Structure formats: C-alpha cells, structure tokens
Short mmCIF file of C-alpha atoms and ligand atoms in Angstrom, two decimals:
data_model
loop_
_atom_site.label_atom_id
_atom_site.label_comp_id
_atom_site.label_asym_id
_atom_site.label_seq_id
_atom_site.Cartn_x
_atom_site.Cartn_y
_atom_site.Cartn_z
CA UNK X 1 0.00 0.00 0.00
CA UNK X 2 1.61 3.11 -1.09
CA UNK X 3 0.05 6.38 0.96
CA UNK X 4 0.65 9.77 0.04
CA UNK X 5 0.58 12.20 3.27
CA UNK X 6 0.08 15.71 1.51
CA UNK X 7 1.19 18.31 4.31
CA UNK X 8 3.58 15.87 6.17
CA UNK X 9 5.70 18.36 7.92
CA UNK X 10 2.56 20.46 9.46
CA UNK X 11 1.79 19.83 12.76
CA UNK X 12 -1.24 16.98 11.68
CA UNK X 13 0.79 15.60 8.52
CA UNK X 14 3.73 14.82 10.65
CA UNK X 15 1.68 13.11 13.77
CA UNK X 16 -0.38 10.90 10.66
CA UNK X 17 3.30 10.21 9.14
CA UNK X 18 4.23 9.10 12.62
CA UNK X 19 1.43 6.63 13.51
CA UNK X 20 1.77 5.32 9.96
CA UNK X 21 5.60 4.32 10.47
CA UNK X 22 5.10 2.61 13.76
CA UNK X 23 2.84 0.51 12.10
CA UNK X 24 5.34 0.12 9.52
CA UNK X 25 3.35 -1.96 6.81
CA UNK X 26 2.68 1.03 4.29
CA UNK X 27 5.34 2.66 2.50
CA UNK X 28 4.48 6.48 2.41
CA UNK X 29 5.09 8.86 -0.14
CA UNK X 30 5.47 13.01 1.38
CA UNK X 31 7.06 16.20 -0.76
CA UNK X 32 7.28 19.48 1.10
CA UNK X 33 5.82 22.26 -0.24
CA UNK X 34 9.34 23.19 -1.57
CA UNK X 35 9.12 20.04 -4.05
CA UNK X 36 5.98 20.21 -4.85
CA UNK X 37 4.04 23.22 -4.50
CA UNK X 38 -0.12 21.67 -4.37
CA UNK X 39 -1.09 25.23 -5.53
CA UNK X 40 0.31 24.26 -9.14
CA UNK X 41 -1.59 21.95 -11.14
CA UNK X 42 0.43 20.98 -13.59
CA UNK X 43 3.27 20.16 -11.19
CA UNK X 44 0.52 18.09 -8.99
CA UNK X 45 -1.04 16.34 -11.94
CA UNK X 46 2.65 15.13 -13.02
CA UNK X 47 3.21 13.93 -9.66
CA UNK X 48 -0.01 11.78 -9.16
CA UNK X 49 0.56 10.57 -12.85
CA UNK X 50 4.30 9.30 -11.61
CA UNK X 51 4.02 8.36 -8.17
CA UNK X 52 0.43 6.51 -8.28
CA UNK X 53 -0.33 6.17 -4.79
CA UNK X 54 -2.96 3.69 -3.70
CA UNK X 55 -4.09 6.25 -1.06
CA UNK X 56 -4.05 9.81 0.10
CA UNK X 57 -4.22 11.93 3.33
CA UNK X 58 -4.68 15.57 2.70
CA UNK X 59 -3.70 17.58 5.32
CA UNK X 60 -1.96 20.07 3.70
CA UNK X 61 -3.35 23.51 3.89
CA UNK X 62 -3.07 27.49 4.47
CA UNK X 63 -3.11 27.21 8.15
CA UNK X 64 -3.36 29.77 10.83
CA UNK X 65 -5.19 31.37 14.10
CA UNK X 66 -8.28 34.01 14.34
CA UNK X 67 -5.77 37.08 13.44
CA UNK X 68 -4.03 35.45 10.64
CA UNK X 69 -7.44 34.33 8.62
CA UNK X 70 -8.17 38.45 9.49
CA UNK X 71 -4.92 39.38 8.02
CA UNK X 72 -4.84 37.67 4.73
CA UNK X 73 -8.27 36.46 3.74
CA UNK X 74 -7.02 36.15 -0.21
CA UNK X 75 -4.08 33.79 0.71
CA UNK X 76 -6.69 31.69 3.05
CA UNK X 77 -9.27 30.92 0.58
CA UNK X 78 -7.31 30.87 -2.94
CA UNK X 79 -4.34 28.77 -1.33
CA UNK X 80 -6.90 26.35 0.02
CA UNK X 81 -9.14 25.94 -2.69
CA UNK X 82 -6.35 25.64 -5.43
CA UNK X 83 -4.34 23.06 -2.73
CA UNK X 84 -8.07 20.94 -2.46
CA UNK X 85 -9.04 20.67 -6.15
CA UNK X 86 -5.70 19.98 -7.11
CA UNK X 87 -4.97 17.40 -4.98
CA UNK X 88 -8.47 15.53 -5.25
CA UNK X 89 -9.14 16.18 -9.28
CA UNK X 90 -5.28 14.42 -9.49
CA UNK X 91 -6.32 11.73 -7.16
CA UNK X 92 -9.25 11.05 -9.39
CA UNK X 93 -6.83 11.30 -12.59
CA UNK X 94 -4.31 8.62 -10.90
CA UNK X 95 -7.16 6.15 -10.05
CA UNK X 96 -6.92 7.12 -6.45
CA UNK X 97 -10.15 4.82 -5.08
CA UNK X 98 -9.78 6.37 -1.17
CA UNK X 99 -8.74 10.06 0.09
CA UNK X 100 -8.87 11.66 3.76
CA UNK X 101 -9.62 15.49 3.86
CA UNK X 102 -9.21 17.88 7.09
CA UNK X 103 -12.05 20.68 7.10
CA UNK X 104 -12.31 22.44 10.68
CA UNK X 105 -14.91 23.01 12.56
CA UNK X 106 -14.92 26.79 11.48
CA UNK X 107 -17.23 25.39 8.46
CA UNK X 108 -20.57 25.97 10.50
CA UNK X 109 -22.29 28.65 11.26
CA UNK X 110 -21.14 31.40 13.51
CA UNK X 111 -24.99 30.81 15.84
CA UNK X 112 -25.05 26.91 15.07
CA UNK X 113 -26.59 25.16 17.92
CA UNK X 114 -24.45 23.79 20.57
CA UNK X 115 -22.59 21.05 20.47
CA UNK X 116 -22.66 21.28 16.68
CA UNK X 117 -23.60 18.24 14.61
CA UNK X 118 -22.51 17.61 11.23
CA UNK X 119 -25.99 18.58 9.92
CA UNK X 120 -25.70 22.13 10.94
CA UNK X 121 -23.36 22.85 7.59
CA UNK X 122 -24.95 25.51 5.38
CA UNK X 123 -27.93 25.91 7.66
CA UNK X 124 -26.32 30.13 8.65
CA UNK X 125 -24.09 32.85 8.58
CA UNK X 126 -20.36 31.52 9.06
CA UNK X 127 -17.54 33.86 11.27
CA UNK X 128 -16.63 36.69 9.61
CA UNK X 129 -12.96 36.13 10.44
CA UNK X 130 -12.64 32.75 8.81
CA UNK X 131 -15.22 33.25 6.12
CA UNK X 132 -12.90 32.68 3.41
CA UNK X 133 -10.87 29.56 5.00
CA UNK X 134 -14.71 28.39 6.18
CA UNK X 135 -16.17 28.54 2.65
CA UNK X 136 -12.59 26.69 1.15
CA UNK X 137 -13.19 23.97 3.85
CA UNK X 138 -16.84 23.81 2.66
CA UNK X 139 -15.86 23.44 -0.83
CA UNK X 140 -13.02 20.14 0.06
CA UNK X 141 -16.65 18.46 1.75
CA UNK X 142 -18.41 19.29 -1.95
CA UNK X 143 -15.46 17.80 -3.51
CA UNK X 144 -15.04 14.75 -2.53
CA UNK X 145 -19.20 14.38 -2.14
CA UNK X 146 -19.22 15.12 -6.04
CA UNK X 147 -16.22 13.26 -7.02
CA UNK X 148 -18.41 9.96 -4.69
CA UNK X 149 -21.29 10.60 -6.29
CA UNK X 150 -20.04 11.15 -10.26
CA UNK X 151 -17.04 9.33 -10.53
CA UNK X 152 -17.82 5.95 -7.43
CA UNK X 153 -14.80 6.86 -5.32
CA UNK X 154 -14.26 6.52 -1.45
CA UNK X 155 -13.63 10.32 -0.31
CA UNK X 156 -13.75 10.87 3.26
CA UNK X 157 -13.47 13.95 5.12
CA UNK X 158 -12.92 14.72 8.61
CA UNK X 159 -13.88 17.82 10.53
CA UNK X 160 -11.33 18.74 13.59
CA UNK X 161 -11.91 20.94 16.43
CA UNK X 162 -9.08 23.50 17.57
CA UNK X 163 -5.80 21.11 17.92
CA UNK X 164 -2.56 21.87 19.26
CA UNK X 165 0.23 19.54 20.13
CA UNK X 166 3.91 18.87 19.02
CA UNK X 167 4.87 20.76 15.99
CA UNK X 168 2.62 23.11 16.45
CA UNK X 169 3.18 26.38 15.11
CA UNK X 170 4.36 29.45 17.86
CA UNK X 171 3.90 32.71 16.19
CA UNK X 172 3.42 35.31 18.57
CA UNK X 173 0.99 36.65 15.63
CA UNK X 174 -0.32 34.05 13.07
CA UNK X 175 -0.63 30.90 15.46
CA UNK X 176 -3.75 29.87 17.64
CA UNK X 177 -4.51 30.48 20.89
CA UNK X 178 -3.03 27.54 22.79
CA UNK X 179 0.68 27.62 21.29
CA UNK X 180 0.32 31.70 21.40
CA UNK X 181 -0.23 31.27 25.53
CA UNK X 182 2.32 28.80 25.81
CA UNK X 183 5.00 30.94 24.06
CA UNK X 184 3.56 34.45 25.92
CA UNK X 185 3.58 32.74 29.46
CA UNK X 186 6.95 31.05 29.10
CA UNK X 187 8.53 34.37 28.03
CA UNK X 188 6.75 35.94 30.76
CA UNK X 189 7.68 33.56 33.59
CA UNK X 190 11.31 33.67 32.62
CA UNK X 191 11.75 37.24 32.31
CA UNK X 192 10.12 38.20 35.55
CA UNK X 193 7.00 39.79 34.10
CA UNK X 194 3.90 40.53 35.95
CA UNK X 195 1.22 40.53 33.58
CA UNK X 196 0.46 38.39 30.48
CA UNK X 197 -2.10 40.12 27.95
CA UNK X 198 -4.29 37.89 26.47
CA UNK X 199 -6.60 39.03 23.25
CA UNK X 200 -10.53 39.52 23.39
CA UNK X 201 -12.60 38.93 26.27
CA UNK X 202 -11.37 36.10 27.42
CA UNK X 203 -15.03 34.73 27.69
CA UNK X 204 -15.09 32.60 23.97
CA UNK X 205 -15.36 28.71 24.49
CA UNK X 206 -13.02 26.40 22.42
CA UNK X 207 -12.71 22.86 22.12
CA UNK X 208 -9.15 21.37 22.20
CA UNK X 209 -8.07 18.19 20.78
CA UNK X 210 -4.11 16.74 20.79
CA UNK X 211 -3.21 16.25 17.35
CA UNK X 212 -1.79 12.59 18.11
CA UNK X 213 -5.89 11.92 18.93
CA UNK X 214 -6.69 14.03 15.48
CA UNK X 215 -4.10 11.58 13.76
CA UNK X 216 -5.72 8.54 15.49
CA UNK X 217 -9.08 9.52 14.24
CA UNK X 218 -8.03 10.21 10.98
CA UNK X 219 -6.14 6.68 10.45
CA UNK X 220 -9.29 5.36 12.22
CA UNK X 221 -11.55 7.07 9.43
CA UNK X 222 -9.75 6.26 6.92
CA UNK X 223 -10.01 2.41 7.40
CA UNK X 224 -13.55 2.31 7.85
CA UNK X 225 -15.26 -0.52 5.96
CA UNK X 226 -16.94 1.18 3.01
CA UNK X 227 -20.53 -0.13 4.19
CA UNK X 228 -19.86 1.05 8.11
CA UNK X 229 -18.85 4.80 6.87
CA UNK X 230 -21.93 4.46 4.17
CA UNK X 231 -23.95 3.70 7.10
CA UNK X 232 -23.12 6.38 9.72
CA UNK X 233 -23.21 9.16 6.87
CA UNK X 234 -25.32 10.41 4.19
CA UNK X 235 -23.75 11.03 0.47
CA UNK X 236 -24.91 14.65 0.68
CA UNK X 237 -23.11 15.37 3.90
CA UNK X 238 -20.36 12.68 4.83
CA UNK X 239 -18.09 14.48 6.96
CA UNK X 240 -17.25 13.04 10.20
CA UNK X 241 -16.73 15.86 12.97
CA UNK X 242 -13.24 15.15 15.15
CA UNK X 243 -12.88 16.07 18.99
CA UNK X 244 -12.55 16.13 22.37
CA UNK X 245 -16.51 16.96 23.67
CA UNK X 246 -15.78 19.16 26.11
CA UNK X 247 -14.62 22.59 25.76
CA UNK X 248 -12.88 25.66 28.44
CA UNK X 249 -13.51 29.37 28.78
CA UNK X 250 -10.17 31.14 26.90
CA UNK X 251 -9.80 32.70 30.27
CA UNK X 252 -9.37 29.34 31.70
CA UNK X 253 -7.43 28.28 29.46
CA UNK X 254 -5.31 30.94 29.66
CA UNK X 255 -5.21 29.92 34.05
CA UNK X 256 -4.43 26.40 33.03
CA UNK X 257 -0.86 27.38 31.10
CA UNK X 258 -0.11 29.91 33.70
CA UNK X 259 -0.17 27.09 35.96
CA UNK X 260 1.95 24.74 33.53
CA UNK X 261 4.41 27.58 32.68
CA UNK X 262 5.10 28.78 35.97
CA UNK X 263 3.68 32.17 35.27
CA UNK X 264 1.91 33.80 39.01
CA UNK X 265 1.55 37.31 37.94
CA UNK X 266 -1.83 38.96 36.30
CA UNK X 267 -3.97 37.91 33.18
CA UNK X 268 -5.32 41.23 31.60
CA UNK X 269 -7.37 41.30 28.25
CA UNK X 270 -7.13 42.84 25.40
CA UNK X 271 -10.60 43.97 23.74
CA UNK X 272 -8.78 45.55 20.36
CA UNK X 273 -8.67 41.94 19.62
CA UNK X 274 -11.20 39.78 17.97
CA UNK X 275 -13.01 37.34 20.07
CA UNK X 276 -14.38 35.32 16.97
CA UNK X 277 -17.08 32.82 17.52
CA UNK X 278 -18.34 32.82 21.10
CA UNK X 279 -18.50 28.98 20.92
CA UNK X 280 -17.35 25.99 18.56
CA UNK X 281 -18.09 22.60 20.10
CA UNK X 282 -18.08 20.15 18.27
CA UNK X 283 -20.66 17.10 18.47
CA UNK X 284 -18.62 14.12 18.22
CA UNK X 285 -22.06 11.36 18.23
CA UNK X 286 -21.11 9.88 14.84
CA UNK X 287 -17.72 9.22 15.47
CA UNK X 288 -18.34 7.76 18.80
CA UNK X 289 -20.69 5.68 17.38
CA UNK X 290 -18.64 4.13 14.90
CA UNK X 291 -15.98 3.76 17.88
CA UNK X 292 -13.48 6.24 18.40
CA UNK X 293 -13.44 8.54 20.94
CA UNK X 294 -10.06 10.58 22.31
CA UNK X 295 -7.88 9.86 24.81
CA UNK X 296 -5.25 13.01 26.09
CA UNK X 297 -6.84 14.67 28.52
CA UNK X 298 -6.09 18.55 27.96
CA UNK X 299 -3.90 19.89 30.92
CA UNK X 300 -1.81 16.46 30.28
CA UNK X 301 -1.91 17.68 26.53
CA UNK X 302 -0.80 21.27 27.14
CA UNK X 303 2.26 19.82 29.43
CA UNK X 304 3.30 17.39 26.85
CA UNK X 305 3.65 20.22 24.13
CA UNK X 306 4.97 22.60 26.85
CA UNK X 307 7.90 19.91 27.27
CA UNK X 308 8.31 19.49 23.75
CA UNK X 309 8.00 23.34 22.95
CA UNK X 310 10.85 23.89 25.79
CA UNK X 311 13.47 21.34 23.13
CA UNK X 312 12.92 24.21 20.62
CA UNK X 313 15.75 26.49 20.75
CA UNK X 314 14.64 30.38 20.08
CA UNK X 315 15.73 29.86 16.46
CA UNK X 316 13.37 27.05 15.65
CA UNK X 317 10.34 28.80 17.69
CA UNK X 318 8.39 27.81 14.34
CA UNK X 319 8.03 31.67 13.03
CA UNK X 320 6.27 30.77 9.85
N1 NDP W 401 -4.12 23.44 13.66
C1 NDP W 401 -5.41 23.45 13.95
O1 NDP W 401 -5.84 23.89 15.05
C2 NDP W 401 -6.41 22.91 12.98
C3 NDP W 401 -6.04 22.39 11.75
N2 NDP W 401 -7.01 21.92 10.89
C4 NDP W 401 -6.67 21.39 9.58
O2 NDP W 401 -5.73 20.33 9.72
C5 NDP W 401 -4.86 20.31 8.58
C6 NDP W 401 -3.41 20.35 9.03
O3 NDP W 401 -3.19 21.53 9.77
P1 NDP W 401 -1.82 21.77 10.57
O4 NDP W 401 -1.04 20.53 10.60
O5 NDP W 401 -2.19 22.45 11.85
O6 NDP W 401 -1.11 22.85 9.64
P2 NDP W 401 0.44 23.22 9.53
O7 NDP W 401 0.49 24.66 9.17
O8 NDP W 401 1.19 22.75 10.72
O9 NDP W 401 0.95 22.35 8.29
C7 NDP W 401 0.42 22.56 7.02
C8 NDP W 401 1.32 21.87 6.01
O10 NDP W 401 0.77 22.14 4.72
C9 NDP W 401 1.81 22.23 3.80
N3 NDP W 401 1.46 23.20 2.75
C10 NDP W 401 0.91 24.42 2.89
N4 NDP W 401 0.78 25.01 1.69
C11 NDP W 401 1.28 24.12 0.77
C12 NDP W 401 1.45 24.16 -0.63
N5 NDP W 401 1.08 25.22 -1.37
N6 NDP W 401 2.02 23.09 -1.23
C13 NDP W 401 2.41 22.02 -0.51
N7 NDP W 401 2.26 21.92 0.82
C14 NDP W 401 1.71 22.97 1.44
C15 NDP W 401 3.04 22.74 4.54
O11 NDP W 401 4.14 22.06 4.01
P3 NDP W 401 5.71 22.49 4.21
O12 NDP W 401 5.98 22.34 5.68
O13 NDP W 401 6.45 21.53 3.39
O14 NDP W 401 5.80 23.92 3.75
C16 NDP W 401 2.74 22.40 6.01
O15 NDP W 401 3.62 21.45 6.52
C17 NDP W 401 -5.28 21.48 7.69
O16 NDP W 401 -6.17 21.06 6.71
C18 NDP W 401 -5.99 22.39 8.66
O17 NDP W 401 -6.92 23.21 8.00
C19 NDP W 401 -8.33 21.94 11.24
C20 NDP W 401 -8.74 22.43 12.44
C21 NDP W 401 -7.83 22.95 13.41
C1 F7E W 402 -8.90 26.29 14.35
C2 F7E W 402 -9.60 27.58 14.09
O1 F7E W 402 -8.72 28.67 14.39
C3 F7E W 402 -9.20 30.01 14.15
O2 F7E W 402 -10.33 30.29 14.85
P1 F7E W 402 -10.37 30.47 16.42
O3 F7E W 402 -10.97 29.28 17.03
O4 F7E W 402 -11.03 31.75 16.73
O5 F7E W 402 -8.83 30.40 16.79
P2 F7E W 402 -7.73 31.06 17.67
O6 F7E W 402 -7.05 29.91 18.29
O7 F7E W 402 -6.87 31.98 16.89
O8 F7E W 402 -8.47 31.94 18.79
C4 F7E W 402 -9.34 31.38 19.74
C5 F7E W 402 -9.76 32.41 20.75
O9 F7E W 402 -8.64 32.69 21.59
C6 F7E W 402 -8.47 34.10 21.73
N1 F7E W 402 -7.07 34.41 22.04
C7 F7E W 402 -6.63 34.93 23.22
N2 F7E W 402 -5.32 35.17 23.17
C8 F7E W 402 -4.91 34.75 21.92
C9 F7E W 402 -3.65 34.75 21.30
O10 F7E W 402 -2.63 35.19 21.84
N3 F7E W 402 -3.61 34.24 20.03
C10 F7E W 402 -4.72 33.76 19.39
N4 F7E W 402 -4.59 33.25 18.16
N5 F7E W 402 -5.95 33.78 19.97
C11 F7E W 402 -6.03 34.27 21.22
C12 F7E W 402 -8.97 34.65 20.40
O11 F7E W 402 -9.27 36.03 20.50
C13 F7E W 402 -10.19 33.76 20.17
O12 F7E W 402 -11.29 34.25 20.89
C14 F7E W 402 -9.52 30.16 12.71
O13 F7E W 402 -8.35 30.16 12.02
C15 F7E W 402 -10.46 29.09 12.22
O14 F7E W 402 -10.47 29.13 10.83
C16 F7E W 402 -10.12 27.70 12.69
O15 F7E W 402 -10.38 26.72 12.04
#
C-alpha cells in the first residue's frame, strides 16, 4: 500500500506520518511544499501521474489562528481551494479509489446550535474572520461528495476541532490560541514579568483536541469498511466531525498554562482583539458511534507540548 501524506511536515501531517511508520506496513510517499508546490496543477497532476499512490491523506493547507485568517483572507481561501481541487481532481486522474480530507470546525455557522452536529453545515451565517478559509473547507466536503457521487470513489473527510500539540506552530501573531499562551507565558515567567495580555474577552469557548488523537481519528476514518462509513453518513453530507466533547472558557485556558508555565503574575485582556465565535463545540455522536473517541486529557496535553516546545531552541520557535 503506497500512501501519500500531503502536508507531512505540518503539525497533523507529521503526527499521521508518525502513527503510519510505527505501524510500519505502508510505504508512504510526502514532498514538502518546496518540491511540490499543491497550488500548481500541472506540477501536482505530473506527480499523481508518476508516483500513483494507492491512497491519500490531505492535510496540507493554508493554516493559521483568528488574526491570521483576518490578516490575509485572499491567501486563506485561494491557497486552500487551489491546494483541495488539485490534490483531489489528481487523485481522481491517478485512479486514487480512497482520500482523507481535514475541514475544521470553522465550516458551521457562527450561531449553530451547541454542540454542533454535522448537519448544521450551510444551515447560517459563518464567522466573519474565517469566512474565506470556512467557505474553502466547505468546498473540500463538496469535492469529494461530487467526485463519490459522479465518478464511485471513497472520499472521506474529517472535521477537527481547535488542535494543538507537538509541531505546532508558535507565532506570537499568526498561530492559535493555545501555542500563542504557551510561548507568551513562558517568556513571561522567565523574564520576571507581571502581567500576560491575552486578546478579546477572554469569555469565547473552544474545544481542544491533541493532534496525536486528530491523527488517530483520521487513520481510524480512513479504514472504515466502506458499508460502516456508508452507514453512519449520508452522500450529501459525509463528513465526520473530530474532537474532544468538552470545551474551556479562553480565560481558563489561559489559568491552566499559567499554571503549567510557571507564570503567578496577572492575566489582563485585550478587547482591540477579535473574540471570533463565542462557541465551537463540536458534536462528536457519529464518530463515537462508529468507535473512536479521544484519549489526552487537555492539561496532560498542554504539558506534553509545553515539554516538547521547551526542546525548541529560540531559532526554531516555528516563526512561519
Ligand atoms: N491546527 C489546527 O488547530 C487545525 C487544523 N485543521 C486542519 O488540519 C490540517 C493540518 O493543519 P496543521 O497541521 O495544523 O497545519 P500546519 O500549518 O502545521 O501544516 C500545514 C502543512 O501544509 C503544507 N502546505 C501548505 N501550503 C502548501 C502548498 N502550497 N504546497 C504544498 N504543501 C503545502 C506545509 O508544508 P511544508 O511544511 O512543506 O511547507 C505544512 O507542513 C489542515 O487542513 C488544517 O486546515 C483543522 C482544524 C484545526
Ligand atoms: C482552528 C480555528 O482557528 C481560528 O479560529 P479560532 O478558534 O477563533 O482560533 P484562535 O485559536 O486563533 O483563537 C481562539 C480564541 O482565543 C483568543 N485568544 C486569546 N489570546 C490569543 C492569542 O494570543 N492568540 C490567538 N490566536 N488567539 C487568542 C482569540 O481572540 C479567540 O477568541 C480560525 O483560524 C479558524 O479558521 C479555525 O479553524
């Protein structure tokens, strides 16, 4: 079985590319973006036409927190779009028979009900912030739906909640919430400082999931039966929504790393900042009940990336 993990040195890529060598029975196929830029379509279409892999994982994407979607809305949704039909029309092409997609959860509505089931998709208004990204993650689900429906092929996506492990990206800008606390209360605790700023109101809920639970899922998706995924989904709206079930106040969150950093002096807030969706939890039914459910419980989570985050030296702080 030859497997093609699209977006192998990202934070999900690489956890997927690690599960899949400790089972060590697949030989995997990975370019960074470098070799093979999955914006270009002639470059990907040569690619699938030489390498012919038997399967894909596409988690390869445009990838950033609430300010960075703010910042550069164009790069979000053309760099996604162009990355998803690329990849998938090639699949097709190369007689690819089975694909894995990541969405996010940022695909349903801003108001959806709470916890959010995959059958809230197109039912509202999405965030403003992460419109574009939203409506590019929106499109991947059409994709493979229509490529299922026209062409018989076995596309699967999966929707994840907020994530954040190892290889997670730390910059002080463009990255999400959880590695943007860990960096700012680290700094903070070792210099001495008595206040950490955190942005909004600190009252927005998230949902956090470790990514090696998001790669678990997604290896776990991706070898469904045929008839068991056919039976838990619909061929009009066949993603599969990935996380934890529970979610935490940012201000809590932003407690819980103080705690893990070290850090005893004040949290303020800072309302210039977006706050985003008030709430994003995810409802995880049809995954459970196909069997999978995840396992890291979050402060363990946040002091497994803090220890791996503290091997970085200031050079490889992940500025991308
Ligand atoms: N992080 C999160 O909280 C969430 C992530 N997701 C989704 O999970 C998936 C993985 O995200 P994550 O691992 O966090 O992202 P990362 O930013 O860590 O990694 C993304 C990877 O995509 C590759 N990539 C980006 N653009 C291109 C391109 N033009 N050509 C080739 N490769 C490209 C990069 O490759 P290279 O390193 O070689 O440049 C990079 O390694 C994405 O689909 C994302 O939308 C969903 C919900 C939450
Ligand atoms: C995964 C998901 O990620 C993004 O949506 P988001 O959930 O809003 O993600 P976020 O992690 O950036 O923020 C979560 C909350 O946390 C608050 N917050 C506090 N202090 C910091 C801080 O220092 N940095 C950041 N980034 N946020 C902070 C922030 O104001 C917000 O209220 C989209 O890209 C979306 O497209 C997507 O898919």
């Amino acid at each position: 079985m030859r497997i093609y993990v699209a977006g192998h040195r990202g934070m999900v890529g690489g956890a997927i590319l690690r599960q899949l060598q400790a089972k060590g029975d697949h030989q995997l196929i990975t370019r960074t973006s470098a070799e093979l830029d999955l914006t270009d379509q002639a470059a990907v279409q040569a690619f699938f036409a030489e390498e012919k892999p038997d399967q894909v994982i596409l988690a390869a994407a445009k990838v950033g927190g609430i300010v960075a979607n703010n910042s550069y809305p164009a790069q979000f949704i053309y760099e996604n779009l162009m990355i998803e039909c690329n990849v998938i029309h090639a699949a097709y092409l190369a007689g690819v028979q089975k694909l894995l997609q990541l969405g996010s959860s940022c695909i349903y509505p801003k108001m959806a009900d709470q916890p959010m089931a995959e059958a809230a998709l197109l039912t509202g208004p999405l965030e403003p912030t992460n419109e574009p990204y939203a409506i590019a993650k929106i499109a991947g689900i059409k994709l493979c739906e229509s490529y299922n429906r026209q062409y018989g092929t076995d596309y699967r996506s999966v929707m994840p909640t907020n994530l954040y492990g190892p290889g997670d990206n730390f910059h002080p800008e463009n990255s999400h919430v959880l590695p943007a606390l860990i960096r700012r209360f680290h700094l903070a605790a070792q210099s001495g400082a008595d206040e950490v700023v955190i942005w909004g109101s600190g009252k927005p809920r998230r949902e956090f999931l470790h990514v090696d639970d998001m790669a678990a899922a997604s290896l776990f998706v991706l070898g469904l039966d045929a008839e068991i995924y056919a039976a838990n989904t619909e061929s009009m709206l066949s993603h599969i929504n990935v996380g934890s079930g529970s979610d935490i106040s940012i201000r809590e969150l932003a407690e819980m790393v103080a705690g893990i950093t070290g850090f005893t002096g004040k949290i303020t807030q800072d309302a210039s900042k977006p706050d985003g969706t008030m709430r994003k939890l995810m409802d995880v039914s049809r995954l459970a009940q196909m069997g999978w459910h995840s396992s890291i419980a979050l402060e363990d989570g946040i002091k497994g990336t803090y220890d791996w985050f503290l091997t970085l030296d200031t050079d490889e702080l992940r500025q991308k």
